[in-house]
């Protein structure tokens, strides 16, 4: 949001720096004074939580890389060496491993928040697109990270997921060999995954910077989805939202610490404590929980569609499930941003959330019996929501009346009949 | 309902309590940051598998008089030499005034085990390993830059500033020595 | 109150996400239901019982280690705090009883820094000596096995921090031998085990009552039964797999108390800051 910078260099040194690199001015403008709608709820704290988690993962990851060995004969034992011998290694390692799960939990909530409150709608499409790009990058990074401990699940996840590329007609196999650096997942694969797993978080950090830049142009969306009309409807980011976000981060750290310290392996799979063996597949392989919905979609396509075989079909739906997110801003035709004022949308939205959790569960279930049919139904709804519900609902739904401004909405909230007390000026 | 630019700074009466709350929270936060940073620094320290080898035991019984072996301790080469009586006598005969880094032979060995000379095999100049039983003083001579050491491993000539370093060690028995 | 609703909603969503991975484990191991045992090291406040670890070590040493390796276990670990806590002298003497082959191929008596020597030179030799079955390495075995609970009980696991699936499985396996039920064919050289996936296990029943003689301390008498041995050795294996469990949980306890206090303070700060802003 364009506004006058209120920064006045305090002393000679600050002035000297300001004339050459106005970094303090810039920080004050964008990190402190940035005008933020005053009615954001706690769902809006997940952006800060994600930034925190990215920092945690990068810092612990750099530490782990100091002790890890990306070589198939040594990788498994080097991770155990970290857990056993390195000072505080067990805790640093478990923070990184459970941190991945917490990262995804926060990211899904952040995305669902955007979907519910229509944060992707004009003029915020670029923020959303960068966000989906971040999701893809984080998924890729997490997948490669999971391969590094070189347990059975690491190895077979690498095998199964790289095989997805092999489904592409004609060029699939050459690309597959290019990705793996061999005919099967092997030492070359592990080495390049380590290299990329170290690189990508910095790419993510750079895209996060763009994401926030794109956010600071139109400013935040807010729970009622009505644009800020005056500066009286905003508060400076610091201290109001820095402190609120920090509070949320600390609360988020409680379940995080619970898992990291008391049950570091509960989010993983026992089979990953067996060293990778290319000759034996575990009885039942499942991806990490955060990939399960997409894994369920991948498996749901077990039939040929015209000339497309089931393997390629699965891959198309799998990729489509993510790619469709990129075009959500243009699929949703509703003029109203916030789901709060869309009575019918709410039903479809919460059904979508339930369906997503259901897909997660289906992804972990064996691909047999009733699960196969249920997976197809759930996959269908996933796409119906984006491709049919969002485009049509905007045309047929009658939204509830919108407040004219954030101030009006806030006033209405405080005058709610339950409290029935006058809102004093000092409040 | 007016929202000022920074209402937190206004209404003074509560300032005392508020300051206390802010300071207490900042202090607790600082403790948390310190607690989180320390493990990240401490992980750089030698780990348990390295520390387990920080102290080693070595059996001297296989080394005859006039023989020398080089063993590895904390990743460094260490000379263990069973000196001949002549070598010991030569080392004792050197006047302190001849030494660049004055140290008696007794200071470099353990009482009752004077024939055993145990020292880190890296030249104190720039770290090369000197060659034994060579040089003008019958001790060690460094091939890199020409430092010469006597039969007690003391610097006598050349660029090395100090004597070869004697690591901490003690005799557990007459034939068993613990280094480190 | 939108805020309260938001918080409750956030909790519910995070619980849902947290709940899901258990299904993965449930489906993964189609073994018969295994009972959860009482372990001294379960829960946020759990620590190992030193005497039990020492007994478990005895079972491991006298029984298991004749076929199973534990390549990540170093003799020095046995003297570390939070474990069996043998004295420095005991560890040294124990290590010296074993011949260790150096990197140069030279045999020498072990020192505390050495790792537990493998009973076989390589996997092939191990298979040949065990009727084709490879005895798995025991370093992290207690974390490489698990149990499953039917829906919805696994949801509770996240709230109790249940991480003892491995010891539960090992205990159940060691007590799971018996005569096969009618109609179950067990191939030559295999043994029936109710808990083992597929029920035909290559390991002969390793324990029998009285097989290991515990040194009885005054006052407390420890029964010499398969059940007791299996509890002791399962605890020991959990320690081998997770030697820093006690210090990790202790640190976690401090961290969580800190976070709760800090969150409370942050909440007050946030509330005071926002008190003069209608939002």
Short mmCIF file of C-alpha atoms in Angstrom, two decimals, chain A residues 205-368:
data_model
loop_
_atom_site.label_atom_id
_atom_site.label_comp_id
_atom_site.label_asym_id
_atom_site.label_seq_id
_atom_site.Cartn_x
_atom_site.Cartn_y
_atom_site.Cartn_z
CA UNK A 205 12.53 -18.30 0.91
CA UNK A 206 12.96 -16.19 -2.23
CA UNK A 207 9.44 -17.01 -3.45
CA UNK A 208 8.14 -16.22 0.05
CA UNK A 209 9.68 -12.77 -0.36
CA UNK A 210 7.77 -12.37 -3.64
CA UNK A 211 4.61 -13.72 -1.99
CA UNK A 212 4.86 -11.06 0.71
CA UNK A 213 5.77 -8.37 -1.79
CA UNK A 214 2.68 -9.24 -3.79
CA UNK A 215 0.70 -9.10 -0.56
CA UNK A 216 1.94 -5.66 0.34
CA UNK A 217 0.74 -4.13 -2.93
CA UNK A 218 -3.03 -4.54 -2.42
CA UNK A 219 -2.76 -5.18 1.33
CA UNK A 220 -4.36 -8.01 3.30
CA UNK A 221 -7.73 -9.47 2.60
CA UNK A 222 -9.80 -9.75 5.79
CA UNK A 223 -12.57 -11.93 7.23
CA UNK A 224 -15.40 -9.87 5.74
CA UNK A 225 -13.67 -9.50 2.39
CA UNK A 226 -14.53 -5.81 2.10
CA UNK A 227 -11.54 -3.68 1.18
CA UNK A 228 -10.03 -1.27 3.67
CA UNK A 229 -11.66 2.13 3.16
CA UNK A 230 -9.73 4.37 5.51
CA UNK A 231 -6.61 4.32 7.62
CA UNK A 232 -8.85 4.07 10.68
CA UNK A 233 -9.59 0.50 9.67
CA UNK A 234 -5.98 -0.53 9.85
CA UNK A 235 -3.34 -0.81 12.52
CA UNK A 236 0.41 -0.79 11.99
CA UNK A 237 1.76 -4.32 11.58
CA UNK A 238 4.11 -3.74 14.47
CA UNK A 239 3.36 -4.11 17.33
CA UNK A 240 -0.23 -5.25 16.77
CA UNK A 241 0.31 -8.15 14.41
CA UNK A 242 3.89 -8.94 15.32
CA UNK A 243 2.73 -9.64 18.86
CA UNK A 244 -0.44 -11.44 17.83
CA UNK A 245 1.52 -13.58 15.36
CA UNK A 246 4.20 -14.27 17.93
CA UNK A 247 1.54 -15.40 20.38
CA UNK A 248 0.16 -17.73 17.72
CA UNK A 249 3.64 -19.06 16.93
CA UNK A 250 4.26 -19.86 20.59
CA UNK A 251 0.92 -21.66 20.87
CA UNK A 252 1.68 -23.56 17.66
CA UNK A 253 4.99 -24.64 19.18
CA UNK A 254 3.22 -26.50 21.98
CA UNK A 255 1.89 -29.40 19.85
CA UNK A 256 5.09 -29.13 17.82
CA UNK A 257 7.19 -29.66 20.94
CA UNK A 258 4.85 -32.41 22.08
CA UNK A 259 5.61 -34.41 18.96
CA UNK A 260 9.28 -33.47 18.67
CA UNK A 261 10.14 -34.38 22.25
CA UNK A 262 7.66 -37.03 23.30
CA UNK A 263 6.72 -38.90 20.14
CA UNK A 264 9.17 -38.03 17.37
CA UNK A 265 8.39 -41.17 15.40
CA UNK A 266 4.62 -41.25 15.74
CA UNK A 267 4.19 -39.21 12.53
CA UNK A 268 6.54 -41.49 10.64
CA UNK A 269 6.57 -45.14 9.77
CA UNK A 270 8.45 -47.94 11.61
CA UNK A 271 9.67 -49.38 8.30
CA UNK A 272 11.88 -46.35 7.79
CA UNK A 273 14.04 -47.67 10.61
CA UNK A 274 14.96 -50.56 8.34
CA UNK A 275 17.79 -49.69 6.00
CA UNK A 276 16.86 -49.35 2.34
CA UNK A 277 16.85 -52.63 0.44
CA UNK A 278 16.21 -52.57 -3.28
CA UNK A 279 15.35 -56.28 -3.24
CA UNK A 280 12.50 -56.19 -0.72
CA UNK A 281 9.40 -53.99 -0.79
CA UNK A 282 7.67 -53.41 2.57
CA UNK A 283 4.30 -55.13 2.89
CA UNK A 284 2.36 -51.90 2.68
CA UNK A 285 3.90 -48.67 1.56
CA UNK A 286 2.33 -45.33 2.29
CA UNK A 287 3.65 -41.83 1.79
CA UNK A 288 3.95 -39.38 4.63
CA UNK A 289 0.50 -38.29 5.80
CA UNK A 290 0.68 -34.89 4.11
CA UNK A 291 0.90 -36.48 0.66
CA UNK A 292 -1.94 -38.92 1.22
CA UNK A 293 -4.81 -36.92 -0.39
CA UNK A 294 -2.89 -36.59 -3.63
CA UNK A 295 -1.70 -40.17 -3.39
CA UNK A 296 -5.34 -41.27 -3.10
CA UNK A 297 -6.16 -39.32 -6.26
CA UNK A 298 -3.21 -40.92 -8.04
CA UNK A 299 -4.47 -44.38 -7.15
CA UNK A 300 -8.12 -43.69 -7.80
CA UNK A 301 -7.65 -43.81 -11.56
CA UNK A 302 -7.44 -47.54 -12.19
CA UNK A 303 -9.20 -47.54 -15.54
CA UNK A 304 -8.22 -46.48 -19.03
CA UNK A 305 -9.77 -43.29 -20.37
CA UNK A 306 -10.02 -43.60 -24.17
CA UNK A 307 -6.43 -43.86 -25.36
CA UNK A 308 -4.96 -42.81 -22.00
CA UNK A 309 -3.95 -45.79 -19.90
CA UNK A 310 -4.73 -45.91 -16.22
CA UNK A 311 -1.15 -45.13 -15.13
CA UNK A 312 -0.96 -41.97 -17.18
CA UNK A 313 -4.51 -41.13 -16.19
CA UNK A 314 -3.60 -41.32 -12.53
CA UNK A 315 -0.65 -39.06 -13.08
CA UNK A 316 -2.82 -36.56 -15.01
CA UNK A 317 -5.34 -36.40 -12.18
CA UNK A 318 -2.58 -36.20 -9.60
CA UNK A 319 -0.92 -33.29 -11.39
CA UNK A 320 -4.30 -31.77 -12.20
CA UNK A 321 -5.28 -31.75 -8.53
CA UNK A 322 -2.42 -29.34 -7.89
CA UNK A 323 -2.51 -27.45 -11.18
CA UNK A 324 -6.21 -26.66 -10.78
CA UNK A 325 -5.28 -24.56 -7.76
CA UNK A 326 -3.39 -22.15 -10.01
CA UNK A 327 -6.56 -21.16 -11.85
CA UNK A 328 -8.90 -20.95 -8.86
CA UNK A 329 -9.00 -17.12 -9.07
CA UNK A 330 -10.66 -17.44 -12.46
CA UNK A 331 -12.84 -20.44 -11.66
CA UNK A 332 -14.61 -18.72 -8.79
CA UNK A 333 -17.14 -16.34 -10.32
CA UNK A 334 -18.62 -14.98 -7.10
CA UNK A 335 -18.39 -11.24 -6.59
CA UNK A 336 -18.34 -11.79 -2.83
CA UNK A 337 -14.98 -12.71 -1.35
CA UNK A 338 -15.68 -14.00 2.12
CA UNK A 339 -17.41 -17.33 2.55
CA UNK A 340 -19.04 -15.87 5.65
CA UNK A 341 -21.59 -14.12 3.43
CA UNK A 342 -22.15 -17.04 1.06
CA UNK A 343 -24.73 -19.37 2.63
CA UNK A 344 -24.59 -22.13 0.01
CA UNK A 345 -20.85 -21.89 -0.61
CA UNK A 346 -20.25 -22.69 3.06
CA UNK A 347 -21.82 -26.10 2.65
CA UNK A 348 -19.74 -26.95 -0.39
CA UNK A 349 -16.62 -25.59 1.27
CA UNK A 350 -16.93 -27.62 4.44
CA UNK A 351 -17.80 -30.66 2.37
CA UNK A 352 -14.59 -29.99 0.44
CA UNK A 353 -12.59 -29.92 3.68
CA UNK A 354 -14.23 -33.11 4.92
CA UNK A 355 -13.63 -34.69 1.53
CA UNK A 356 -9.97 -33.68 1.67
CA UNK A 357 -9.52 -35.28 5.09
CA UNK A 358 -11.39 -38.30 3.77
CA UNK A 359 -8.98 -38.49 0.82
CA UNK A 360 -6.12 -38.38 3.30
CA UNK A 361 -7.58 -41.36 5.07
CA UNK A 362 -8.23 -43.18 1.81
CA UNK A 363 -4.62 -42.59 0.78
CA UNK A 364 -3.54 -44.66 3.75
CA UNK A 365 -6.07 -47.42 3.26
CA UNK A 366 -5.20 -50.44 1.14
CA UNK A 367 -6.21 -50.10 -2.50
CA UNK A 368 -8.88 -52.79 -2.38
#
